[in-house]
Tab-separated table of C-alpha atoms and ligand atoms in Angstrom:
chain	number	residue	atom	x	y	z
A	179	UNK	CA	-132.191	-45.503	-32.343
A	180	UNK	CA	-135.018	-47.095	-30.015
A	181	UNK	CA	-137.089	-48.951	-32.454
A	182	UNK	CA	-139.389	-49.103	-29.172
A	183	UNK	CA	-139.602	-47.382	-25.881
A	184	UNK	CA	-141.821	-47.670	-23.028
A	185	UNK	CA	-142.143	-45.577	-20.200
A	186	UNK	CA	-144.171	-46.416	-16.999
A	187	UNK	CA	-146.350	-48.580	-18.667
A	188	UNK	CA	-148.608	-50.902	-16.404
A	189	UNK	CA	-151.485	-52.539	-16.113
A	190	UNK	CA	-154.183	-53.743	-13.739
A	191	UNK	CA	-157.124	-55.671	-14.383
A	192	UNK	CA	-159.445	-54.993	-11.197
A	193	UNK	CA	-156.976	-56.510	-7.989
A	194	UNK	CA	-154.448	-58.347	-10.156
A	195	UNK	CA	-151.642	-55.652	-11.082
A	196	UNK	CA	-150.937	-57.364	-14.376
A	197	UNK	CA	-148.019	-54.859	-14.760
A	198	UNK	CA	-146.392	-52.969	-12.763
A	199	UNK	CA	-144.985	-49.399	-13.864
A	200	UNK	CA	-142.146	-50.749	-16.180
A	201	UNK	CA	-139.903	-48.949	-18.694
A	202	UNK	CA	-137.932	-50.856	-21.485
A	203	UNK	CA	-136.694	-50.057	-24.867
A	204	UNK	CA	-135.861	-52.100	-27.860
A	205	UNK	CA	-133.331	-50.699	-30.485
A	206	UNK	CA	-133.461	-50.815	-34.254
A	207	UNK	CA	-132.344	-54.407	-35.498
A	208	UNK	CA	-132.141	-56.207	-31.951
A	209	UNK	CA	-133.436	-59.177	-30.755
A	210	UNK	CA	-135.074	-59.221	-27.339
A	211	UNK	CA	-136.528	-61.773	-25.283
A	212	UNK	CA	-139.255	-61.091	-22.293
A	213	UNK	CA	-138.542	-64.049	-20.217
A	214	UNK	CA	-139.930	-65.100	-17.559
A	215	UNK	CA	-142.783	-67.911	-15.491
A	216	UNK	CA	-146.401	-68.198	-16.466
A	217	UNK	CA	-148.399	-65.624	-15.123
A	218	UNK	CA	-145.424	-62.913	-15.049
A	219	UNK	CA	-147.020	-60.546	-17.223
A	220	UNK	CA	-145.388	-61.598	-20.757
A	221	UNK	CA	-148.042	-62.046	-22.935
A	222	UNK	CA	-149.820	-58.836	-21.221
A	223	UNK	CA	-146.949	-56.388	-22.062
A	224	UNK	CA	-146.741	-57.935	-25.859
A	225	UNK	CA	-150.379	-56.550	-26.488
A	226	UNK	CA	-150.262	-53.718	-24.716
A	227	UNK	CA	-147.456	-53.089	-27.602
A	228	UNK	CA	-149.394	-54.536	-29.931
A	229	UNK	CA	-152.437	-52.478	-28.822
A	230	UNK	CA	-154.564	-55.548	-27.836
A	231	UNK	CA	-155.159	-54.541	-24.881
A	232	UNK	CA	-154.851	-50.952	-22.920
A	233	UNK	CA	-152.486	-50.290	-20.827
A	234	UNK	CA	-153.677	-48.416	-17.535
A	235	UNK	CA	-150.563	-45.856	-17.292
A	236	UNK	CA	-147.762	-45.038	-19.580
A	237	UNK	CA	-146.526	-44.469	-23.043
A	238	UNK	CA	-145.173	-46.639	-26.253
A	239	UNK	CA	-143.260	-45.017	-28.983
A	240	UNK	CA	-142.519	-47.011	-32.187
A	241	UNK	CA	-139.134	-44.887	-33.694
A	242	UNK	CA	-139.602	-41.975	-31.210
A	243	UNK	CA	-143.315	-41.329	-32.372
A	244	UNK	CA	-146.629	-41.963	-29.268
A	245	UNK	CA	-148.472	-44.976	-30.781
A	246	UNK	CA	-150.266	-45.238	-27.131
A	247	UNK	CA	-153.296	-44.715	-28.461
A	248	UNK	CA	-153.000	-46.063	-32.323
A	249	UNK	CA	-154.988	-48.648	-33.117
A	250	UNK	CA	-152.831	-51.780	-33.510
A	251	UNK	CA	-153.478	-52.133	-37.590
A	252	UNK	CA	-151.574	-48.516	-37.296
A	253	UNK	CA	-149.125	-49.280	-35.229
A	254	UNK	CA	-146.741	-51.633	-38.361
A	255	UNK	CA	-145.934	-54.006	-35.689
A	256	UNK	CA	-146.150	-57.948	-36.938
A	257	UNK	CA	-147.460	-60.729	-34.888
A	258	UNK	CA	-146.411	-64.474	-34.588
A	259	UNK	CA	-148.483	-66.585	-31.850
A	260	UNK	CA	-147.836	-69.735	-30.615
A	261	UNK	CA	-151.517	-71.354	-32.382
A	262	UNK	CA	-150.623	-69.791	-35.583
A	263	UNK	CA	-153.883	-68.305	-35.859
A	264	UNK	CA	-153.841	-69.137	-39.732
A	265	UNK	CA	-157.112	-68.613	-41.910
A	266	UNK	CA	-157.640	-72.332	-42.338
A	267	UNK	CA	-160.034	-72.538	-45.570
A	268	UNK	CA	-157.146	-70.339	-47.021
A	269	UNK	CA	-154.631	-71.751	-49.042
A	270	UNK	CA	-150.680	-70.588	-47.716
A	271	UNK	CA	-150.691	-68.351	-50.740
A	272	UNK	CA	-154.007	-66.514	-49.883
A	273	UNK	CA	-152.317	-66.522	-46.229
A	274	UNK	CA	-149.545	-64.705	-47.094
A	275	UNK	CA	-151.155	-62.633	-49.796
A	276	UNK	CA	-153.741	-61.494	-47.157
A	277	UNK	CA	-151.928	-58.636	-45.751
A	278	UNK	CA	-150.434	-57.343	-49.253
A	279	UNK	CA	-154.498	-57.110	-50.395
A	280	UNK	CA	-155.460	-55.318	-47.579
A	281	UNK	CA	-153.088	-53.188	-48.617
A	282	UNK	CA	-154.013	-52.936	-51.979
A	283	UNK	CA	-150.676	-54.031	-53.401
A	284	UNK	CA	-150.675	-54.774	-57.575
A	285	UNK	CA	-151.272	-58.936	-57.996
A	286	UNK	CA	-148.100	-59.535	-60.035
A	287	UNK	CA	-146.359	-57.707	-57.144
A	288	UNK	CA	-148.317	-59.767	-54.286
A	289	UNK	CA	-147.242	-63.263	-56.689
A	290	UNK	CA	-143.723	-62.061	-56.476
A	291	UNK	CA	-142.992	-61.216	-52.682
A	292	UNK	CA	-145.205	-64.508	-51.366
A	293	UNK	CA	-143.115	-66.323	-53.733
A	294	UNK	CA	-140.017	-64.722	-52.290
A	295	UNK	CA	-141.049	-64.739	-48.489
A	296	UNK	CA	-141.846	-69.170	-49.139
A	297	UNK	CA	-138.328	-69.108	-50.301
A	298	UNK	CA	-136.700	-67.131	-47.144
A	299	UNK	CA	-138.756	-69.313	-44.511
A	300	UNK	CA	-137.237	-72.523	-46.972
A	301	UNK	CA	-140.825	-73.893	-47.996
A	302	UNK	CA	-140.674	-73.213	-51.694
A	303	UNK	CA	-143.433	-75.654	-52.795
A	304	UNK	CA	-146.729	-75.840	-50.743
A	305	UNK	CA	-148.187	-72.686	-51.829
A	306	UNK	CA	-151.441	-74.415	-52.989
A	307	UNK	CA	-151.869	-76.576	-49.654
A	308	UNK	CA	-154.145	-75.949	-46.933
A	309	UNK	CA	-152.807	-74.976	-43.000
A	310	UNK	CA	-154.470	-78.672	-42.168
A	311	UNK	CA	-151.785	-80.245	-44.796
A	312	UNK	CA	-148.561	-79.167	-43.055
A	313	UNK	CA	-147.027	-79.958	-39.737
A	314	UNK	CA	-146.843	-77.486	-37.179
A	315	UNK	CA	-143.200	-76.286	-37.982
A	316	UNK	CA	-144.473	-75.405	-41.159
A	317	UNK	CA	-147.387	-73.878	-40.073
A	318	UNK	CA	-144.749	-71.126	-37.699
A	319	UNK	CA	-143.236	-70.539	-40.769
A	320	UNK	CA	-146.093	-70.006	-42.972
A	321	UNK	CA	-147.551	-67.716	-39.807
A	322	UNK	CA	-143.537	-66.089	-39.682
A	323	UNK	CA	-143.748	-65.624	-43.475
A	324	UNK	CA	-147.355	-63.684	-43.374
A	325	UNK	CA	-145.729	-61.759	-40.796
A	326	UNK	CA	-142.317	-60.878	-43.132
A	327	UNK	CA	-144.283	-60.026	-45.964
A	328	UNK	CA	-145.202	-56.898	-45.207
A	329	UNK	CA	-142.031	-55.369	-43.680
A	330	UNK	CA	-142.992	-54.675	-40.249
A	331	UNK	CA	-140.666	-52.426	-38.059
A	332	UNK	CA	-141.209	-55.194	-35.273
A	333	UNK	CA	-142.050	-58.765	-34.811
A	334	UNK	CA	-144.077	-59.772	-31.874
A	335	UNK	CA	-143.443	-63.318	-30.944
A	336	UNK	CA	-145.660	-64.822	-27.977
A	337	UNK	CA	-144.233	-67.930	-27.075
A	338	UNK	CA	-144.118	-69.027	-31.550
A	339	UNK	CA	-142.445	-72.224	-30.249
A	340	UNK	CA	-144.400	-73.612	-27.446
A	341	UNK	CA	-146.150	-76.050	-29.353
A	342	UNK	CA	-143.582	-77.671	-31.099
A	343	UNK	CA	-141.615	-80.417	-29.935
A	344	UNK	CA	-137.760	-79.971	-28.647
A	345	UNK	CA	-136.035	-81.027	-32.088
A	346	UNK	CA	-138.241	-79.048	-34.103
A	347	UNK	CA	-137.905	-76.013	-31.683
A	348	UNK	CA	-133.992	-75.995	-31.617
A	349	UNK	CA	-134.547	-76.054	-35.624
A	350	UNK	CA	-136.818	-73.044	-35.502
A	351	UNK	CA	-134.861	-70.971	-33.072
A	352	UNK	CA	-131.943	-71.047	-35.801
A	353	UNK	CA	-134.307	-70.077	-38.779
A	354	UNK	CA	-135.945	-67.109	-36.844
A	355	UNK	CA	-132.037	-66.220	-36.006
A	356	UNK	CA	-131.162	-66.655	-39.429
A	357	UNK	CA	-133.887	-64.602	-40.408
A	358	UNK	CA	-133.523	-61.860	-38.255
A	359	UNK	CA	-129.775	-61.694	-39.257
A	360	UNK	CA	-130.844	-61.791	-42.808
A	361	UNK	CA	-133.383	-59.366	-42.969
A	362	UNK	CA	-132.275	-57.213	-40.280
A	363	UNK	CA	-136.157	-57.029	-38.506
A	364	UNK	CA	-136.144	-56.143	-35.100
A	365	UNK	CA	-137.580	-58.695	-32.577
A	366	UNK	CA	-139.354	-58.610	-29.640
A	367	UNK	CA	-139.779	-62.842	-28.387
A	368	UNK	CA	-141.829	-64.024	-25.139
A	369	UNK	CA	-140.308	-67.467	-23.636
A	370	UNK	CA	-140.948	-68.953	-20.299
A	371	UNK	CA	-137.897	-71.107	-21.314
A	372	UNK	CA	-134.457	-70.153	-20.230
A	373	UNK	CA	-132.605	-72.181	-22.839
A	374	UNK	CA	-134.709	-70.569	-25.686
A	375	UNK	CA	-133.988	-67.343	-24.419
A	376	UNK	CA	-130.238	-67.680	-23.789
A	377	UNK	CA	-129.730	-69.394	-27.004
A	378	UNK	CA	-131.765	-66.727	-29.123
A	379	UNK	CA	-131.675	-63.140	-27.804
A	380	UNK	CA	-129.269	-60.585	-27.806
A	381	UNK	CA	-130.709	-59.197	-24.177
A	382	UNK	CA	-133.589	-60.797	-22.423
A	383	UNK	CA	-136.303	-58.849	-19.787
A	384	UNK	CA	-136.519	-60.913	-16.842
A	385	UNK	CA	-140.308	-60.381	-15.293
A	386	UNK	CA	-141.382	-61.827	-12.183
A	387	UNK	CA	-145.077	-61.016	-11.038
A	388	UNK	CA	-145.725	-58.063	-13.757
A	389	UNK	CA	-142.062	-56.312	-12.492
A	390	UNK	CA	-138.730	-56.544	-14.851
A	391	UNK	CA	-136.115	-58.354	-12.621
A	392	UNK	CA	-133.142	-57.667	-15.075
A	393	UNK	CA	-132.482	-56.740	-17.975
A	394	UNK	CA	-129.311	-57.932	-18.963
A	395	UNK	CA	-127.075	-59.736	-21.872
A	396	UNK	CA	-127.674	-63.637	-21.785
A	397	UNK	CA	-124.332	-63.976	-20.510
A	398	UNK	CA	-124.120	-61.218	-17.683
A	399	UNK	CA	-127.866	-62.347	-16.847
A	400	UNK	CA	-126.020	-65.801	-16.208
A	401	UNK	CA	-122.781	-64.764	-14.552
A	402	UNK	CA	-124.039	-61.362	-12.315
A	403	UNK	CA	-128.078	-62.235	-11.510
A	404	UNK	CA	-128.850	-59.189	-9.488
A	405	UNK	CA	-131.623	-61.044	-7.396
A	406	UNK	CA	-131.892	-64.429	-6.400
A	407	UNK	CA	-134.883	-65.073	-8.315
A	408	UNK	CA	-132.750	-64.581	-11.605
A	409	UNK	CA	-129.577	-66.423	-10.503
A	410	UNK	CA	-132.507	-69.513	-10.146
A	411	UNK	CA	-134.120	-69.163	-13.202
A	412	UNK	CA	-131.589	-68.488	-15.226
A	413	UNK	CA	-129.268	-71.981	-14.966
A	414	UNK	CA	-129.193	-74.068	-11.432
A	415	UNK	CA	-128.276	-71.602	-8.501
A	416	UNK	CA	-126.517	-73.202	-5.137
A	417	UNK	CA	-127.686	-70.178	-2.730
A	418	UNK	CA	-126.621	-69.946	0.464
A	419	UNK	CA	-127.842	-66.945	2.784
A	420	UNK	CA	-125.734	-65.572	5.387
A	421	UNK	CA	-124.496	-62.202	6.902
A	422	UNK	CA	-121.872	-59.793	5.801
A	423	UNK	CA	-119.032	-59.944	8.988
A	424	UNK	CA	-116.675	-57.911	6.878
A	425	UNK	CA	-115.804	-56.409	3.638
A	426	UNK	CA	-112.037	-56.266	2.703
A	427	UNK	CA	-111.620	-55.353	-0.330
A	428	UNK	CA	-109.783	-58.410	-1.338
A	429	UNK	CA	-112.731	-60.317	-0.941
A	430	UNK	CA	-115.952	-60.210	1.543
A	431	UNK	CA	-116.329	-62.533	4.674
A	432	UNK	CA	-120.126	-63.860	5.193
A	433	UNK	CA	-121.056	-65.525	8.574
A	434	UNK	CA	-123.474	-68.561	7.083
A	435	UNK	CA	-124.248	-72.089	8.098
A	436	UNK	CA	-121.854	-73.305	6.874
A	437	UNK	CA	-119.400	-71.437	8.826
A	438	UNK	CA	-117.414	-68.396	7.649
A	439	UNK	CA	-116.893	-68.595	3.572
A	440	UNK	CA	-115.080	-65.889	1.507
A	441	UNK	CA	-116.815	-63.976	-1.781
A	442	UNK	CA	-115.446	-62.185	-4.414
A	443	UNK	CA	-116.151	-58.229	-3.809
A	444	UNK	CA	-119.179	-56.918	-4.425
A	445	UNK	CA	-120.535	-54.287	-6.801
A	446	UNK	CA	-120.374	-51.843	-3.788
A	447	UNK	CA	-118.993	-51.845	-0.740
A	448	UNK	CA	-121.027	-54.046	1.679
A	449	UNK	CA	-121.865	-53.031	5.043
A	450	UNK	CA	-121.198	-55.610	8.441
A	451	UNK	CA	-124.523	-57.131	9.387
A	452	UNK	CA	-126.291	-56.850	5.998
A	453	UNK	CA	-128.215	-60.040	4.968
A	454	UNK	CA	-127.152	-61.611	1.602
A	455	UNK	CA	-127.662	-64.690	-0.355
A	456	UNK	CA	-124.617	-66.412	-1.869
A	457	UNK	CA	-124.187	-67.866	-5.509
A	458	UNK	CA	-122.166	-70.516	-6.237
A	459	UNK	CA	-123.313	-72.039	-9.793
A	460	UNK	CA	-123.102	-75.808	-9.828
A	461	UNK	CA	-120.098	-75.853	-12.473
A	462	UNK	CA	-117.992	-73.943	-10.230
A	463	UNK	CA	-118.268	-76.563	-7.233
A	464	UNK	CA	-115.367	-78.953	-7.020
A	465	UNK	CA	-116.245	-82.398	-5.325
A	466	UNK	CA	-113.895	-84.954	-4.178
A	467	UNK	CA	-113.955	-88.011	-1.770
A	468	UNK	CA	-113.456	-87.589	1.341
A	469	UNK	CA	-110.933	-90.496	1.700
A	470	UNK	CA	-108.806	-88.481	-0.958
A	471	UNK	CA	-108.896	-85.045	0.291
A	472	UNK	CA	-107.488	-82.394	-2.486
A	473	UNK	CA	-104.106	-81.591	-1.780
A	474	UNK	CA	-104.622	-78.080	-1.259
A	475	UNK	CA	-107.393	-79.140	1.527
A	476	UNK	CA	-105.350	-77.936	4.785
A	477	UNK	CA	-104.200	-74.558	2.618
A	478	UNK	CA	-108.013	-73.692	1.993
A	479	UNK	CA	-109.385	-75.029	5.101
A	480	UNK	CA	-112.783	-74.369	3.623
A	481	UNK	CA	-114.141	-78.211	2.509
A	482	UNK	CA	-117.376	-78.763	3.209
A	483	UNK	CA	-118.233	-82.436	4.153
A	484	UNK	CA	-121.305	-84.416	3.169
A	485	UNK	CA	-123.075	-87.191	1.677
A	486	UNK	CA	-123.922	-87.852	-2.366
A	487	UNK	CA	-127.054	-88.643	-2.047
A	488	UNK	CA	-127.131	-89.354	-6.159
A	489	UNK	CA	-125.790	-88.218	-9.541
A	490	UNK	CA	-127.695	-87.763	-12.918
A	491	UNK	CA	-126.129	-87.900	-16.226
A	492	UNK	CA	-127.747	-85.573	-18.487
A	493	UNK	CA	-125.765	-85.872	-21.841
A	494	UNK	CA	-122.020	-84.773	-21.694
A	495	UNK	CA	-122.452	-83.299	-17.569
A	496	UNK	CA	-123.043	-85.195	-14.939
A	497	UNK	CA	-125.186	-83.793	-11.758
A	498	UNK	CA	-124.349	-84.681	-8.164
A	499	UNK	CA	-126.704	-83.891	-5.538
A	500	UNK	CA	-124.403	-83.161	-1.937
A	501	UNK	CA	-126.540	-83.539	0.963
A	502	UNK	CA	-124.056	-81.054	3.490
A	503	UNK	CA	-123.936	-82.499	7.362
A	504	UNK	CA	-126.124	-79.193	8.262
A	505	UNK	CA	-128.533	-80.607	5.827
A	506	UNK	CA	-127.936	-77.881	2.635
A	507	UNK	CA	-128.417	-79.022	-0.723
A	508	UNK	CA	-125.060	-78.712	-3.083
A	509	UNK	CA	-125.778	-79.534	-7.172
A	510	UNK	CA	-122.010	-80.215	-8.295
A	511	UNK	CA	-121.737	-80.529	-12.625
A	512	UNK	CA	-118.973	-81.913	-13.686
A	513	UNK	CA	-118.142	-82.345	-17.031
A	514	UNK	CA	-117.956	-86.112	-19.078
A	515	UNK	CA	-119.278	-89.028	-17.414
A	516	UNK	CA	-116.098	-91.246	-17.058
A	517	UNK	CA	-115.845	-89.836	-13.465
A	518	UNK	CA	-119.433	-91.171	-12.571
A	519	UNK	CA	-117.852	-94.296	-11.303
A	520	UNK	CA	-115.761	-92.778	-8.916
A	521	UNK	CA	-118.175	-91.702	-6.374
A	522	UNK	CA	-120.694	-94.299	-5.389
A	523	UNK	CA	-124.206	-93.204	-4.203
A	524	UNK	CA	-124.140	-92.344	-0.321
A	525	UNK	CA	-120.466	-91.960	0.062
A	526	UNK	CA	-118.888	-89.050	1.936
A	527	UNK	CA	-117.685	-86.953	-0.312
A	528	UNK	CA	-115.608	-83.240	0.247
A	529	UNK	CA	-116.759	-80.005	-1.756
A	530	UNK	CA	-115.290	-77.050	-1.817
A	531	UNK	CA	-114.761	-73.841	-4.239
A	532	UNK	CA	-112.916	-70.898	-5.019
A	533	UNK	CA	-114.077	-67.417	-3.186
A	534	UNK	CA	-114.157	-65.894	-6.775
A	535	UNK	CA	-116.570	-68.253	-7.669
A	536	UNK	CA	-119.128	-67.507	-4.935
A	537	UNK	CA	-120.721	-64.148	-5.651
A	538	UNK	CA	-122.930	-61.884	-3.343
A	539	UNK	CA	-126.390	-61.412	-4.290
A	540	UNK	CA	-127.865	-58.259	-2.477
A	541	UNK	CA	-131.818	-59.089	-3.012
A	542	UNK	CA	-134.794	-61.672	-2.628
B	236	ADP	N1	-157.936	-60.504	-19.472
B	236	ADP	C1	-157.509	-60.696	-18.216
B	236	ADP	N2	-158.354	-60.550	-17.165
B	236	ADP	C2	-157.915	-60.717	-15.903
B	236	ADP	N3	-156.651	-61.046	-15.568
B	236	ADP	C3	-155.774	-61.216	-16.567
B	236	ADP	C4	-156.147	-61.051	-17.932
B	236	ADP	N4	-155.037	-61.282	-18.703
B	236	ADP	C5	-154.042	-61.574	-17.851
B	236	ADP	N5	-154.464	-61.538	-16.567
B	236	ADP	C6	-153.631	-61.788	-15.377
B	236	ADP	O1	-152.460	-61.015	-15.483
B	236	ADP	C7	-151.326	-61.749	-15.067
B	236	ADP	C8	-150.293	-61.839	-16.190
B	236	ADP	O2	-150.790	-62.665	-17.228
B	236	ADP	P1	-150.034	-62.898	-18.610
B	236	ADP	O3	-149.616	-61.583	-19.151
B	236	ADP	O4	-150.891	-63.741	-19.468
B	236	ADP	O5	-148.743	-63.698	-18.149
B	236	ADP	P2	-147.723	-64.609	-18.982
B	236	ADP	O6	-147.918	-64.360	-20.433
B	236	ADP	O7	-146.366	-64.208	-18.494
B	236	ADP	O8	-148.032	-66.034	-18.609
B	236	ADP	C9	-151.846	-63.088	-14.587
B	236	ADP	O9	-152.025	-63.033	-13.206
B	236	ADP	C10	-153.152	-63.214	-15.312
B	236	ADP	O10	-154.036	-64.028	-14.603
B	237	MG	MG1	-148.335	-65.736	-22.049
């Protein structure tokens, strides 16, 4: 069952089209990220669900039923923001309690759930303390806690980690997993960070300028990006653009600068002359010196020379930027760092990879 659906919603505020027409729907239990860069719409499309703001076309259904025009304290949606927007002369109990006494909810009762909800968010013992008196990662789960309490069919999340820094975040994406596994709430999160999103969500909504890009798995966003604004936001895309010469069937031939180069088949069968970007992700680029050729060099006959004009270690992968002699830019990753030696900045180095590694991407 859709826990939400949205059909053709958009929204313009005077000559900025906030939203374009867009239709999405979030089933019962999932966990869904809206992804995407500052200014794509994200935090517009999370009120217009939350009923925040109006949206200038469309519908929203929470479980099949047209909240469109509910007001939001109807609409049993939760909200978690990235400022925590806690009641600050309120004590974490009174925080939490807040939502039970609006609803009139017997004070043994309210004692008993805030008391339980402290527990789930693992924060047992600062009921009595002010916002002021905690740190912001317990402030998110004090503000993820008031949200819980009252058994929402959906939590909101606009950006809940922005604020905190990278430790702390990586700590609080696994509690609001944990907690969504646990309690089985569905979740709608906003990012503008890919990791956050791939690590988290079960799919993700890829917006660029108020449209949906994709809406995909983490992993099929990664490994088929249907434009070539997703294969670059999602991970590091080499893209190459070029012209179909032929498709067949095996594989497809693309006339680029680089000369001819071979890529896997295509969703559908591609037509000669159509203009397409290649995507070959870093990881999948094979780089060798070019005084020690790969031994399969002559068989393939499609090495691309260049220069290494430097390589960054980031952790367990090192990066190598390939400066191509028609001047493209190549980012090879290559796992461990042992090999960093081997290739010393400005040498001329050989890359090269397999066809089924370079994938057709049919739009901008
Ligand atoms: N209240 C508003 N008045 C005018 N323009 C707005 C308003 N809210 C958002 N916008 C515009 O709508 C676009 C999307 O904004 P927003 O939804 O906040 O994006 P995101 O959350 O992805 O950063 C931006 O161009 C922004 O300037
Ligand atoms: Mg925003």
């Amino acid at each position: 069952m859709n826990m939400i659906e949205l059909k053709q919603v958009s929204r313009r505020y005077g000559e900025v089209q906030a939203l374009a027409p867009l239709d999405f729907s979030v089933k019962q239990g999932e966990f869904v990220t809206l992804l995407g860069p500052s200014g794509s719409g994200k935090t517009t499309l999370l009120n217009v669900i939350a009923g925040m703001v109006t949206p200038s076309s469309g519908q929203i259904f929470v479980r099949g039923v047209d909240i469109t025009n509910a007001p939001p304290s109807a609409r049993g949606l939760g909200m978690v923001f990235q400022n925590y927007a806690l009641m600050p002369h309120m004590t974490v109990f009174d925080n939490i309690a807040f939502p039970l006494r609006v609803r009139k909810m017997p004070k043994d009762e309210i004692r008993r759930k805030v008391r339980d909800v402290l527990d789930m968010v693992r924060l047992p013992d600062i009921a009595m303390r002010k916002p002021k008196e905690l740190s912001g990662g317990q402030q998110q789960r004090v503000s993820l806690a008031r949200c819980i309490v009252y058994n929402p069919a959906l939590i909101l999340l606009d950006e809940p980690l922005g604020a905190l820094d990278k430790k702390l975040r990586e700590q609080m994406q696994l509690e609001i997993r944990r907690l969504h596994a646990e309690l089985g709430i569905t979740m709608l999160n906003v990012t503008h960070d890919q990791d956050e999103a791939l690590s988290m969500s079960e799919r993700i909504v890829l917006m660029n300028q108020g449209r949906v890009e994709q809406i995909a798995t983490p992993d099929e966003l990664y490994r088929s990006p249907r434009t070539a604004f997703a294969a670059s936001f999602i991970g590091t895309a080499n893209l190459i653009s070029g012209t179909v010469q032929d498709d067949i069937g095996t594989h497809v031939v693309v006339s680029t600068p680089l000369g001819m180069l071979r890529a896997a088949t295509a969703s559908q069968t591609m037509s000669r002359g159509a203009a397409v970007k290649l995507l070959v992700r870093p990881e999948s680029v094979r780089m060798t010196s070019a005084h020690r050729p790969p031994d399969d060099h002559a068989v393939d006959g499609i090495c691309h020379s260049g220069t290494l004009e430097d390589s960054i270690t980031l952790g367990s992968v090192v990066r190598h930027h390939v400066r191509l002699a028609d001047d493209t830019q190549i980012v090879v990753q290559q796992q461990g760092t042992r090999r960093r030696a081997e290739h010393e900045r400005g040498a001329p180095v050989l890359v090269d990879w397999a066809p089924e590694d370079c994938q057709i991407i049919l739009q901008d």
